[in-house]
Amino acid sequence: MGSHTAVHTTTGRFVLSRPHGSVSAHGLRAQYDSVAAAEAALHSGEVPTIVGALPFSTQAHCALSAPEVFTVTQQPWSPKSEYPSLPTFVLADPLDDGEHTDRVRTALDVLREHSTPLQKVVLARTLTLIADGTVDPTAVLAALIAGTPERNGYCVDLSAAGGPYVGRTLVGSSPEVLVRRRGTVVTCHPLAGSAPRHPDAARDRQNGRSLTESDKDRREHAFVVDAIRDSLAPFCSELDIPSEPTLAHTPQLWHLGTPIRGELRDPSTTALDLARALHPTPAVCGTPTDLAYRTIEELEGERGFYAGAVGWCTADGDGEWMVAIRCAEISSDRKRMTAYAGGGIVAESDPDTELRETVTKFGTLLGALGVAL
């Protein structure tokens, strides 16, 4: 008799924790592997809420569901009961730094060609962690939220995407708001351009100042802001976009950020409609989008739900979607985690600096899990 692997199901479990409040959901009224079907169900009033995740590729199946139970609170998420402690993790394979720097160099050869239309491409890498016990997604989520002052975190059952995603869970702690809608007000907070934090306060401030003065990072950030402006303009009667980025930060990184605010032309436009229109931004893909996407597919391969979007939307159109970064996918048998980290490459990029940036970004997850690289 053949052996079989246990597949854990989370019955549509969803959590999004933010500084201003949290959403949690479970149970399944319906599942959708296409955004269009989920949008239609919302617009028709067939379901009151949609939660879940969009993949990086707009051609791939999404993992959206209409939950039986949908709870909104005014505080960041915290577990209501005891959960299992985290197991010990080890790296499945040594990190192959050369593979990533080779990819970056290949991209730079293209970006530095005089005739290329490619201006930016975001390249990512993965690492796989093996657990010595069962990984509980709630325990990972709690550790991630505890590790960020803003209490950002998310946990999404990916089963609705079908196929290999049945039983898999995406967990992460993203600092980047793709889009938030409250009534007719639309807000975004794109982050692009990064510098590492430093334990020495003076060095840390200098790293932040240097980032604000970096022509390379400011240009990378401008690509994102311009693309969001172009995507939101058809939906908004007003758009307020500051001319200069400001500094944002996580415990690991400084980022250039731009808070964007708009007023919807049509109040029937939902947060899910807006997320679909905005994704993927140059912050996770590149410029121009189609060419950057093809370059990623060629150099990196399939990303799954990394660099997609995670969020929720109600029938009245309100909702919030975060960019799915600083994350990992937990396998269906709950024994493995695949973590992702990437960075934007422009013609002025340096391969070794880009490599260090990915290691720093892995720190959000690995620090929460107690893993040192």
mmCIF file of C-alpha atoms in Angstrom:
data_model
loop_
_atom_site.group_PDB
_atom_site.id
_atom_site.type_symbol
_atom_site.label_atom_id
_atom_site.label_comp_id
_atom_site.label_asym_id
_atom_site.label_seq_id
_atom_site.Cartn_x
_atom_site.Cartn_y
_atom_site.Cartn_z
ATOM 1 C CA MET A 1 0.000 0.000 0.000
ATOM 2 C CA GLY A 2 1.405 3.402 -0.999
ATOM 3 C CA SER A 3 2.149 6.127 1.504
ATOM 4 C CA HIS A 4 0.360 9.439 1.444
ATOM 5 C CA THR A 5 1.135 12.958 2.634
ATOM 6 C CA ALA A 6 -1.283 14.725 4.942
ATOM 7 C CA VAL A 7 -2.760 17.892 3.471
ATOM 8 C CA HIS A 8 -3.934 20.457 5.990
ATOM 9 C CA THR A 9 -6.909 22.604 5.102
ATOM 10 C CA THR A 10 -7.641 25.951 6.693
ATOM 11 C CA THR A 11 -11.274 26.340 5.489
ATOM 12 C CA GLY A 12 -10.689 29.707 3.910
ATOM 13 C CA ARG A 13 -8.815 31.115 6.906
ATOM 14 C CA PHE A 14 -7.814 34.746 6.292
ATOM 15 C CA VAL A 15 -6.223 37.418 8.479
ATOM 16 C CA LEU A 16 -4.977 40.891 7.592
ATOM 17 C CA SER A 17 -3.520 42.882 10.490
ATOM 18 C CA ARG A 18 -2.849 46.607 10.130
ATOM 19 C CA PRO A 19 -2.000 49.411 12.581
ATOM 20 C CA HIS A 20 -5.536 50.851 12.305
ATOM 21 C CA GLY A 21 -7.370 47.539 12.662
ATOM 22 C CA SER A 22 -7.667 43.997 11.415
ATOM 23 C CA VAL A 23 -9.885 41.717 9.385
ATOM 24 C CA SER A 24 -10.239 38.006 9.999
ATOM 25 C CA ALA A 25 -12.428 35.499 8.193
ATOM 26 C CA HIS A 26 -13.100 31.782 7.957
ATOM 27 C CA GLY A 27 -15.561 29.321 6.513
ATOM 28 C CA LEU A 28 -16.487 29.130 2.829
ATOM 29 C CA ARG A 29 -19.637 30.308 1.075
ATOM 30 C CA ALA A 30 -17.854 30.216 -2.274
ATOM 31 C CA GLN A 31 -14.369 30.089 -3.795
ATOM 32 C CA TYR A 32 -13.096 31.898 -6.882
ATOM 33 C CA ASP A 33 -9.968 31.276 -8.915
ATOM 34 C CA SER A 34 -10.645 34.301 -11.154
ATOM 35 C CA VAL A 35 -10.881 37.954 -10.147
ATOM 36 C CA ALA A 36 -13.657 38.573 -12.684
ATOM 37 C CA ALA A 37 -15.879 35.923 -11.057
ATOM 38 C CA ALA A 38 -15.261 37.355 -7.574
ATOM 39 C CA GLU A 39 -15.977 40.899 -8.798
ATOM 40 C CA ALA A 40 -19.205 39.739 -10.437
ATOM 41 C CA ALA A 41 -20.347 38.026 -7.234
ATOM 42 C CA LEU A 42 -19.669 41.196 -5.220
ATOM 43 C CA HIS A 43 -21.285 43.596 -7.694
ATOM 44 C CA SER A 44 -24.395 41.423 -8.009
ATOM 45 C CA GLY A 45 -24.864 41.213 -4.255
ATOM 46 C CA GLU A 46 -24.495 37.431 -4.389
ATOM 47 C CA VAL A 47 -21.897 37.604 -1.582
ATOM 48 C CA PRO A 48 -21.243 40.332 1.016
ATOM 49 C CA THR A 49 -17.451 40.021 1.215
ATOM 50 C CA ILE A 50 -14.418 38.709 -0.659
ATOM 51 C CA VAL A 51 -11.049 37.896 0.950
ATOM 52 C CA GLY A 52 -7.867 36.308 -0.330
ATOM 53 C CA ALA A 53 -4.867 36.704 -2.578
ATOM 54 C CA LEU A 54 -4.031 37.653 -6.152
ATOM 55 C CA PRO A 55 -0.999 35.948 -7.747
ATOM 56 C CA PHE A 56 1.880 37.879 -9.294
ATOM 57 C CA SER A 57 0.854 36.809 -12.808
ATOM 58 C CA THR A 58 -2.477 38.249 -13.895
ATOM 59 C CA GLN A 59 -2.910 35.092 -16.007
ATOM 60 C CA ALA A 60 -2.644 32.670 -13.069
ATOM 61 C CA HIS A 61 -5.455 31.441 -10.823
ATOM 62 C CA CYS A 62 -6.184 33.647 -7.816
ATOM 63 C CA ALA A 63 -7.199 32.443 -4.341
ATOM 64 C CA LEU A 64 -10.330 34.399 -3.419
ATOM 65 C CA SER A 65 -13.252 33.306 -1.303
ATOM 66 C CA ALA A 66 -16.518 34.524 0.178
ATOM 67 C CA PRO A 67 -16.243 33.672 3.884
ATOM 68 C CA GLU A 68 -18.993 32.509 6.200
ATOM 69 C CA VAL A 69 -17.610 34.627 9.038
ATOM 70 C CA PHE A 70 -16.038 38.064 8.468
ATOM 71 C CA THR A 71 -14.851 40.082 11.467
ATOM 72 C CA VAL A 72 -13.496 43.644 11.528
ATOM 73 C CA THR A 73 -11.803 45.063 14.619
ATOM 74 C CA GLN A 74 -10.275 48.460 15.379
ATOM 75 C CA GLN A 75 -7.019 46.949 16.660
ATOM 76 C CA PRO A 76 -4.205 44.965 15.051
ATOM 77 C CA TRP A 77 -4.759 41.208 15.127
ATOM 78 C CA SER A 78 -3.790 39.054 18.075
ATOM 79 C CA PRO A 79 -4.551 35.356 18.584
ATOM 80 C CA LYS A 80 -7.601 34.619 20.708
ATOM 81 C CA SER A 81 -6.219 31.373 22.096
ATOM 82 C CA GLU A 82 -2.966 29.537 22.631
ATOM 83 C CA TYR A 83 -1.315 28.210 19.515
ATOM 84 C CA PRO A 84 1.513 25.694 19.055
ATOM 85 C CA SER A 85 5.033 27.023 19.435
ATOM 86 C CA LEU A 86 7.151 27.370 16.317
ATOM 87 C CA PRO A 87 9.255 24.371 15.331
ATOM 88 C CA THR A 88 12.958 24.664 14.604
ATOM 89 C CA PHE A 89 13.824 25.462 10.984
ATOM 90 C CA VAL A 90 16.898 24.670 8.914
ATOM 91 C CA LEU A 91 17.750 25.772 5.399
ATOM 92 C CA ALA A 92 16.998 23.064 2.836
ATOM 93 C CA ASP A 93 19.957 24.141 0.697
ATOM 94 C CA PRO A 94 22.778 26.628 1.128
ATOM 95 C CA LEU A 95 21.856 30.000 -0.340
ATOM 96 C CA ASP A 96 23.252 30.262 -3.872
ATOM 97 C CA ASP A 97 24.285 33.912 -3.904
ATOM 98 C CA GLY A 98 25.908 33.533 -7.307
ATOM 99 C CA GLU A 99 22.639 32.534 -8.949
ATOM 100 C CA HIS A 100 20.973 35.799 -7.941
ATOM 101 C CA THR A 101 23.907 38.049 -8.833
ATOM 102 C CA ASP A 102 24.133 36.306 -12.221
ATOM 103 C CA ARG A 103 20.452 37.112 -12.825
ATOM 104 C CA VAL A 104 21.028 40.723 -11.831
ATOM 105 C CA ARG A 105 24.030 40.996 -14.178
ATOM 106 C CA THR A 106 21.992 39.542 -17.041
ATOM 107 C CA ALA A 107 19.258 42.101 -16.380
ATOM 108 C CA LEU A 108 21.830 44.904 -16.200
ATOM 109 C CA ASP A 109 23.215 43.923 -19.615
ATOM 110 C CA VAL A 110 19.707 44.501 -21.018
ATOM 111 C CA LEU A 111 19.006 47.662 -19.010
ATOM 112 C CA ARG A 112 22.278 49.235 -20.167
ATOM 113 C CA GLU A 113 21.628 48.577 -23.854
ATOM 114 C CA HIS A 114 21.157 51.926 -25.568
ATOM 115 C CA SER A 115 18.110 50.793 -27.529
ATOM 116 C CA THR A 116 16.219 48.899 -24.800
ATOM 117 C CA PRO A 117 12.814 50.168 -23.656
ATOM 118 C CA LEU A 118 13.276 48.285 -20.336
ATOM 119 C CA GLN A 119 13.873 50.795 -17.535
ATOM 120 C CA LYS A 120 13.409 48.687 -14.415
ATOM 121 C CA VAL A 121 12.890 45.024 -13.540
ATOM 122 C CA VAL A 122 12.301 43.514 -10.107
ATOM 123 C CA LEU A 123 14.166 40.261 -9.512
ATOM 124 C CA ALA A 124 13.547 37.953 -6.567
ATOM 125 C CA ARG A 125 15.045 34.840 -5.040
ATOM 126 C CA THR A 126 13.749 32.090 -2.766
ATOM 127 C CA LEU A 127 14.972 30.026 0.120
ATOM 128 C CA THR A 128 13.352 26.897 1.502
ATOM 129 C CA LEU A 129 13.136 26.109 5.200
ATOM 130 C CA ILE A 130 12.519 22.617 6.593
ATOM 131 C CA ALA A 131 10.743 22.337 9.958
ATOM 132 C CA ASP A 132 11.407 19.659 12.563
ATOM 133 C CA GLY A 133 7.670 19.616 13.354
ATOM 134 C CA THR A 134 4.356 20.886 12.031
ATOM 135 C CA VAL A 135 4.231 24.570 11.069
ATOM 136 C CA ASP A 136 1.129 26.297 12.406
ATOM 137 C CA PRO A 137 0.313 29.331 10.196
ATOM 138 C CA THR A 138 -1.204 31.173 13.182
ATOM 139 C CA ALA A 139 2.047 30.832 15.125
ATOM 140 C CA VAL A 140 4.040 32.218 12.176
ATOM 141 C CA LEU A 141 1.564 35.084 11.780
ATOM 142 C CA ALA A 142 1.747 35.929 15.492
ATOM 143 C CA ALA A 143 5.560 35.958 15.398
ATOM 144 C CA LEU A 144 5.594 38.229 12.336
ATOM 145 C CA ILE A 145 3.110 40.692 13.820
ATOM 146 C CA ALA A 146 5.026 40.782 17.106
ATOM 147 C CA GLY A 147 8.180 41.656 15.153
ATOM 148 C CA THR A 148 6.823 44.823 13.504
ATOM 149 C CA PRO A 149 5.952 48.028 15.397
ATOM 150 C CA GLU A 150 3.045 48.625 12.964
ATOM 151 C CA ARG A 151 1.685 45.115 13.694
ATOM 152 C CA ASN A 152 1.439 44.343 9.974
ATOM 153 C CA GLY A 153 0.754 40.727 9.040
ATOM 154 C CA TYR A 154 -1.335 38.471 6.830
ATOM 155 C CA CYS A 155 -2.288 34.828 6.516
ATOM 156 C CA VAL A 156 -4.216 33.457 3.530
ATOM 157 C CA ASP A 157 -5.429 29.975 2.651
ATOM 158 C CA LEU A 158 -4.445 29.506 -1.023
ATOM 159 C CA SER A 159 -6.683 26.462 -1.631
ATOM 160 C CA ALA A 160 -9.120 28.389 -3.846
ATOM 161 C CA ALA A 161 -6.405 28.583 -6.535
ATOM 162 C CA GLY A 162 -6.707 24.806 -6.911
ATOM 163 C CA GLY A 163 -4.092 22.362 -8.174
ATOM 164 C CA PRO A 164 -0.845 22.450 -6.184
ATOM 165 C CA TYR A 165 -2.137 25.287 -3.968
ATOM 166 C CA VAL A 166 -4.749 23.190 -2.165
ATOM 167 C CA GLY A 167 -3.772 23.215 1.523
ATOM 168 C CA ARG A 168 -1.012 25.804 1.102
ATOM 169 C CA THR A 169 -0.929 29.017 3.147
ATOM 170 C CA LEU A 170 0.699 32.380 2.429
ATOM 171 C CA VAL A 171 1.980 34.263 5.482
ATOM 172 C CA GLY A 172 3.839 37.544 5.614
ATOM 173 C CA SER A 173 4.262 41.044 7.004
ATOM 174 C CA SER A 174 3.995 43.617 4.230
ATOM 175 C CA PRO A 175 4.657 47.319 4.832
ATOM 176 C CA GLU A 176 3.251 48.316 1.407
ATOM 177 C CA VAL A 177 -0.368 49.331 0.786
ATOM 178 C CA LEU A 178 -1.426 48.608 -2.791
ATOM 179 C CA VAL A 179 -4.794 50.338 -2.348
ATOM 180 C CA ARG A 180 -7.298 51.169 0.378
ATOM 181 C CA ARG A 181 -10.836 52.392 -0.246
ATOM 182 C CA ARG A 182 -13.113 54.010 2.338
ATOM 183 C CA GLY A 183 -16.279 55.439 0.826
ATOM 184 C CA THR A 184 -15.138 57.461 -2.196
ATOM 185 C CA VAL A 185 -11.618 58.037 -0.811
ATOM 186 C CA VAL A 186 -8.799 55.977 -2.331
ATOM 187 C CA THR A 187 -5.345 55.825 -0.751
ATOM 188 C CA CYS A 188 -2.101 54.083 -1.732
ATOM 189 C CA HIS A 189 1.365 54.108 -0.199
ATOM 190 C CA PRO A 190 3.881 52.677 -2.680
ATOM 191 C CA LEU A 191 7.376 51.866 -1.443
ATOM 192 C CA ALA A 192 10.331 51.622 -3.827
ATOM 193 C CA GLY A 193 13.974 52.346 -3.139
ATOM 194 C CA SER A 194 15.535 50.776 -0.032
ATOM 195 C CA ALA A 195 18.462 51.091 2.341
ATOM 196 C CA PRO A 196 19.358 48.926 5.342
ATOM 197 C CA ARG A 197 18.756 50.090 8.919
ATOM 198 C CA HIS A 198 21.808 50.271 11.214
ATOM 199 C CA PRO A 199 21.972 49.588 14.969
ATOM 200 C CA ASP A 200 24.016 52.773 15.463
ATOM 201 C CA ALA A 201 21.542 55.684 15.532
ATOM 202 C CA ALA A 202 23.830 58.143 13.705
ATOM 203 C CA ARG A 203 24.671 55.620 10.972
ATOM 204 C CA ASP A 204 21.009 54.708 10.716
ATOM 205 C CA ARG A 205 19.981 58.351 10.158
ATOM 206 C CA GLN A 206 22.741 58.722 7.575
ATOM 207 C CA ASN A 207 21.492 55.641 5.701
ATOM 208 C CA GLY A 208 18.049 57.232 5.577
ATOM 209 C CA ARG A 209 19.405 60.588 4.390
ATOM 210 C CA SER A 210 21.523 58.895 1.725
ATOM 211 C CA LEU A 211 18.446 57.084 0.425
ATOM 212 C CA THR A 212 16.509 60.341 0.030
ATOM 213 C CA GLU A 213 19.450 61.780 -1.938
ATOM 214 C CA SER A 214 20.033 58.729 -4.149
ATOM 215 C CA ASP A 215 19.289 59.497 -7.815
ATOM 216 C CA LYS A 216 19.079 55.766 -8.554
ATOM 217 C CA ASP A 217 16.487 55.110 -5.827
ATOM 218 C CA ARG A 218 14.495 58.253 -6.573
ATOM 219 C CA ARG A 219 14.253 57.255 -10.236
ATOM 220 C CA GLU A 220 13.174 53.726 -9.265
ATOM 221 C CA HIS A 221 10.514 55.216 -6.981
ATOM 222 C CA ALA A 222 9.279 57.653 -9.646
ATOM 223 C CA PHE A 223 8.505 54.751 -12.009
ATOM 224 C CA VAL A 224 6.103 53.351 -9.397
ATOM 225 C CA VAL A 225 4.384 56.652 -8.637
ATOM 226 C CA ASP A 226 3.943 57.469 -12.337
ATOM 227 C CA ALA A 227 2.409 54.050 -13.027
ATOM 228 C CA ILE A 228 -0.023 54.374 -10.112
ATOM 229 C CA ARG A 229 -1.011 57.860 -11.319
ATOM 230 C CA ASP A 230 -1.747 56.447 -14.790
ATOM 231 C CA SER A 231 -3.736 53.508 -13.362
ATOM 232 C CA LEU A 232 -5.823 55.580 -10.935
ATOM 233 C CA ALA A 233 -6.527 58.561 -13.206
ATOM 234 C CA PRO A 234 -9.455 56.887 -15.044
ATOM 235 C CA PHE A 235 -11.116 56.053 -11.705
ATOM 236 C CA CYS A 236 -10.534 59.315 -9.827
ATOM 237 C CA SER A 237 -11.895 62.840 -10.223
ATOM 238 C CA GLU A 238 -9.081 64.141 -7.985
ATOM 239 C CA LEU A 239 -5.594 62.798 -7.262
ATOM 240 C CA ASP A 240 -3.247 64.221 -4.651
ATOM 241 C CA ILE A 241 0.306 62.973 -5.237
ATOM 242 C CA PRO A 242 3.204 64.685 -3.409
ATOM 243 C CA SER A 243 6.042 65.762 -5.690
ATOM 244 C CA GLU A 244 8.699 64.353 -3.356
ATOM 245 C CA PRO A 245 8.858 60.938 -1.627
ATOM 246 C CA THR A 246 9.232 60.681 2.139
ATOM 247 C CA LEU A 247 11.072 58.162 4.304
ATOM 248 C CA ALA A 248 9.225 55.114 5.583
ATOM 249 C CA HIS A 249 10.793 52.309 7.567
ATOM 250 C CA THR A 250 10.522 48.806 8.930
ATOM 251 C CA PRO A 251 12.838 47.350 11.587
ATOM 252 C CA GLN A 252 15.074 46.109 8.739
ATOM 253 C CA LEU A 253 14.871 48.783 6.031
ATOM 254 C CA TRP A 254 14.405 52.410 5.092
ATOM 255 C CA HIS A 255 12.118 52.909 2.094
ATOM 256 C CA LEU A 256 11.143 55.818 -0.112
ATOM 257 C CA GLY A 257 7.360 56.140 0.109
ATOM 258 C CA THR A 258 4.699 58.385 -1.405
ATOM 259 C CA PRO A 259 1.260 58.675 0.225
ATOM 260 C CA ILE A 260 -1.319 59.010 -2.578
ATOM 261 C CA ARG A 261 -4.952 60.083 -2.132
ATOM 262 C CA GLY A 262 -7.772 60.156 -4.662
ATOM 263 C CA GLU A 263 -11.510 60.748 -4.904
ATOM 264 C CA LEU A 264 -13.513 58.182 -6.884
ATOM 265 C CA ARG A 265 -15.536 59.320 -9.900
ATOM 266 C CA ASP A 266 -17.910 56.377 -9.584
ATOM 267 C CA PRO A 267 -18.802 55.125 -6.084
ATOM 268 C CA SER A 268 -19.561 51.652 -7.482
ATOM 269 C CA THR A 269 -15.825 51.089 -8.104
ATOM 270 C CA THR A 270 -14.688 48.654 -5.413
ATOM 271 C CA ALA A 271 -11.373 48.113 -3.668
ATOM 272 C CA LEU A 272 -11.057 44.825 -5.593
ATOM 273 C CA ASP A 273 -11.633 46.646 -8.902
ATOM 274 C CA LEU A 274 -8.865 49.082 -7.969
ATOM 275 C CA ALA A 275 -6.472 46.338 -6.843
ATOM 276 C CA ARG A 276 -6.980 44.563 -10.145
ATOM 277 C CA ALA A 277 -6.290 47.784 -12.083
ATOM 278 C CA LEU A 278 -3.152 48.671 -10.116
ATOM 279 C CA HIS A 279 -1.507 45.238 -9.880
ATOM 280 C CA PRO A 280 1.332 44.647 -10.629
ATOM 281 C CA THR A 281 2.982 48.014 -10.008
ATOM 282 C CA PRO A 282 6.612 48.671 -11.000
ATOM 283 C CA ALA A 283 7.465 48.186 -7.290
ATOM 284 C CA VAL A 284 7.180 44.406 -7.794
ATOM 285 C CA CYS A 285 7.418 44.031 -11.580
ATOM 286 C CA GLY A 286 9.168 46.830 -13.457
ATOM 287 C CA THR A 287 8.785 49.340 -16.287
ATOM 288 C CA PRO A 288 7.313 48.900 -18.849
ATOM 289 C CA THR A 289 5.154 46.240 -17.207
ATOM 290 C CA ASP A 290 4.810 43.756 -20.081
ATOM 291 C CA LEU A 291 8.512 43.713 -20.908
ATOM 292 C CA ALA A 292 9.518 43.538 -17.244
ATOM 293 C CA TYR A 293 7.120 40.642 -16.711
ATOM 294 C CA ARG A 294 8.576 38.703 -19.647
ATOM 295 C CA THR A 295 12.091 39.357 -18.316
ATOM 296 C CA ILE A 296 11.110 38.037 -14.864
ATOM 297 C CA GLU A 297 9.530 34.951 -16.406
ATOM 298 C CA GLU A 298 12.704 34.260 -18.389
ATOM 299 C CA LEU A 299 15.247 34.914 -15.614
ATOM 300 C CA GLU A 300 13.319 33.859 -12.518
ATOM 301 C CA GLY A 301 10.406 31.621 -13.445
ATOM 302 C CA GLU A 302 7.023 31.248 -11.735
ATOM 303 C CA ARG A 303 6.472 33.400 -8.640
ATOM 304 C CA GLY A 304 3.128 32.109 -7.463
ATOM 305 C CA PHE A 305 1.594 34.495 -4.934
ATOM 306 C CA TYR A 306 4.785 36.332 -3.989
ATOM 307 C CA ALA A 307 4.543 39.961 -5.190
ATOM 308 C CA GLY A 308 0.813 39.556 -5.750
ATOM 309 C CA ALA A 309 -1.729 41.199 -3.442
ATOM 310 C CA VAL A 310 -3.528 40.179 -0.257
ATOM 311 C CA GLY A 311 -6.701 41.794 0.977
ATOM 312 C CA TRP A 312 -10.443 42.069 1.326
ATOM 313 C CA CYS A 313 -13.429 43.871 -0.131
ATOM 314 C CA THR A 314 -17.034 44.281 1.003
ATOM 315 C CA ALA A 315 -20.158 44.626 -1.162
ATOM 316 C CA ASP A 316 -20.244 48.382 -0.484
ATOM 317 C CA GLY A 317 -16.824 48.591 -2.143
ATOM 318 C CA ASP A 318 -14.651 49.289 0.869
ATOM 319 C CA GLY A 319 -11.501 47.242 1.379
ATOM 320 C CA GLU A 320 -7.750 47.138 1.637
ATOM 321 C CA TRP A 321 -5.104 45.309 -0.396
ATOM 322 C CA MET A 322 -1.460 44.957 0.557
ATOM 323 C CA VAL A 323 1.411 44.047 -1.758
ATOM 324 C CA ALA A 324 2.335 40.425 -0.949
ATOM 325 C CA ILE A 325 5.970 40.882 0.013
ATOM 326 C CA ARG A 326 8.085 39.871 3.051
ATOM 327 C CA CYS A 327 6.344 36.540 2.888
ATOM 328 C CA ALA A 328 6.590 32.761 2.711
ATOM 329 C CA GLU A 329 4.404 29.950 1.478
ATOM 330 C CA ILE A 330 3.744 27.077 3.880
ATOM 331 C CA SER A 331 3.462 23.699 2.158
ATOM 332 C CA SER A 332 0.264 21.650 2.348
ATOM 333 C CA ASP A 333 1.923 19.104 4.680
ATOM 334 C CA ARG A 334 3.071 21.981 6.954
ATOM 335 C CA LYS A 335 6.683 20.803 6.899
ATOM 336 C CA ARG A 336 8.288 23.336 4.545
ATOM 337 C CA MET A 337 8.295 27.090 4.031
ATOM 338 C CA THR A 338 9.444 28.863 0.880
ATOM 339 C CA ALA A 339 10.471 32.466 1.545
ATOM 340 C CA TYR A 340 10.796 35.208 -1.069
ATOM 341 C CA ALA A 341 12.772 38.455 -1.307
ATOM 342 C CA GLY A 342 13.477 40.758 -4.231
ATOM 343 C CA GLY A 343 14.569 44.202 -5.317
ATOM 344 C CA GLY A 344 14.224 46.639 -8.174
ATOM 345 C CA ILE A 345 17.022 46.642 -10.746
ATOM 346 C CA VAL A 346 17.756 49.759 -12.820
ATOM 347 C CA ALA A 347 20.750 50.540 -15.026
ATOM 348 C CA GLU A 348 22.685 52.064 -12.079
ATOM 349 C CA SER A 349 22.201 49.010 -9.824
ATOM 350 C CA ASP A 350 25.135 47.110 -8.336
ATOM 351 C CA PRO A 351 24.757 43.286 -8.166
ATOM 352 C CA ASP A 352 26.406 42.912 -4.749
ATOM 353 C CA THR A 353 24.283 45.697 -3.235
ATOM 354 C CA GLU A 354 21.151 44.077 -4.674
ATOM 355 C CA LEU A 355 22.174 40.737 -3.174
ATOM 356 C CA ARG A 356 22.602 42.293 0.274
ATOM 357 C CA GLU A 357 19.170 43.914 -0.055
ATOM 358 C CA THR A 358 17.503 40.525 -0.526
ATOM 359 C CA VAL A 359 19.285 39.137 2.547
ATOM 360 C CA THR A 360 18.058 42.131 4.566
ATOM 361 C CA LYS A 361 14.494 41.601 3.313
ATOM 362 C CA PHE A 362 14.602 37.903 4.225
ATOM 363 C CA GLY A 363 15.304 39.163 7.750
ATOM 364 C CA THR A 364 11.632 40.072 8.348
ATOM 365 C CA LEU A 365 10.581 36.437 8.145
ATOM 366 C CA LEU A 366 13.755 34.725 9.331
ATOM 367 C CA GLY A 367 14.000 36.954 12.401
ATOM 368 C CA ALA A 368 10.442 36.005 13.383
ATOM 369 C CA LEU A 369 11.277 32.311 12.932
ATOM 370 C CA GLY A 370 14.564 32.519 14.821
ATOM 371 C CA VAL A 371 16.634 31.570 11.762
ATOM 372 C CA ALA A 372 20.029 33.167 11.057
ATOM 373 C CA LEU A 373 21.530 33.248 7.573
#
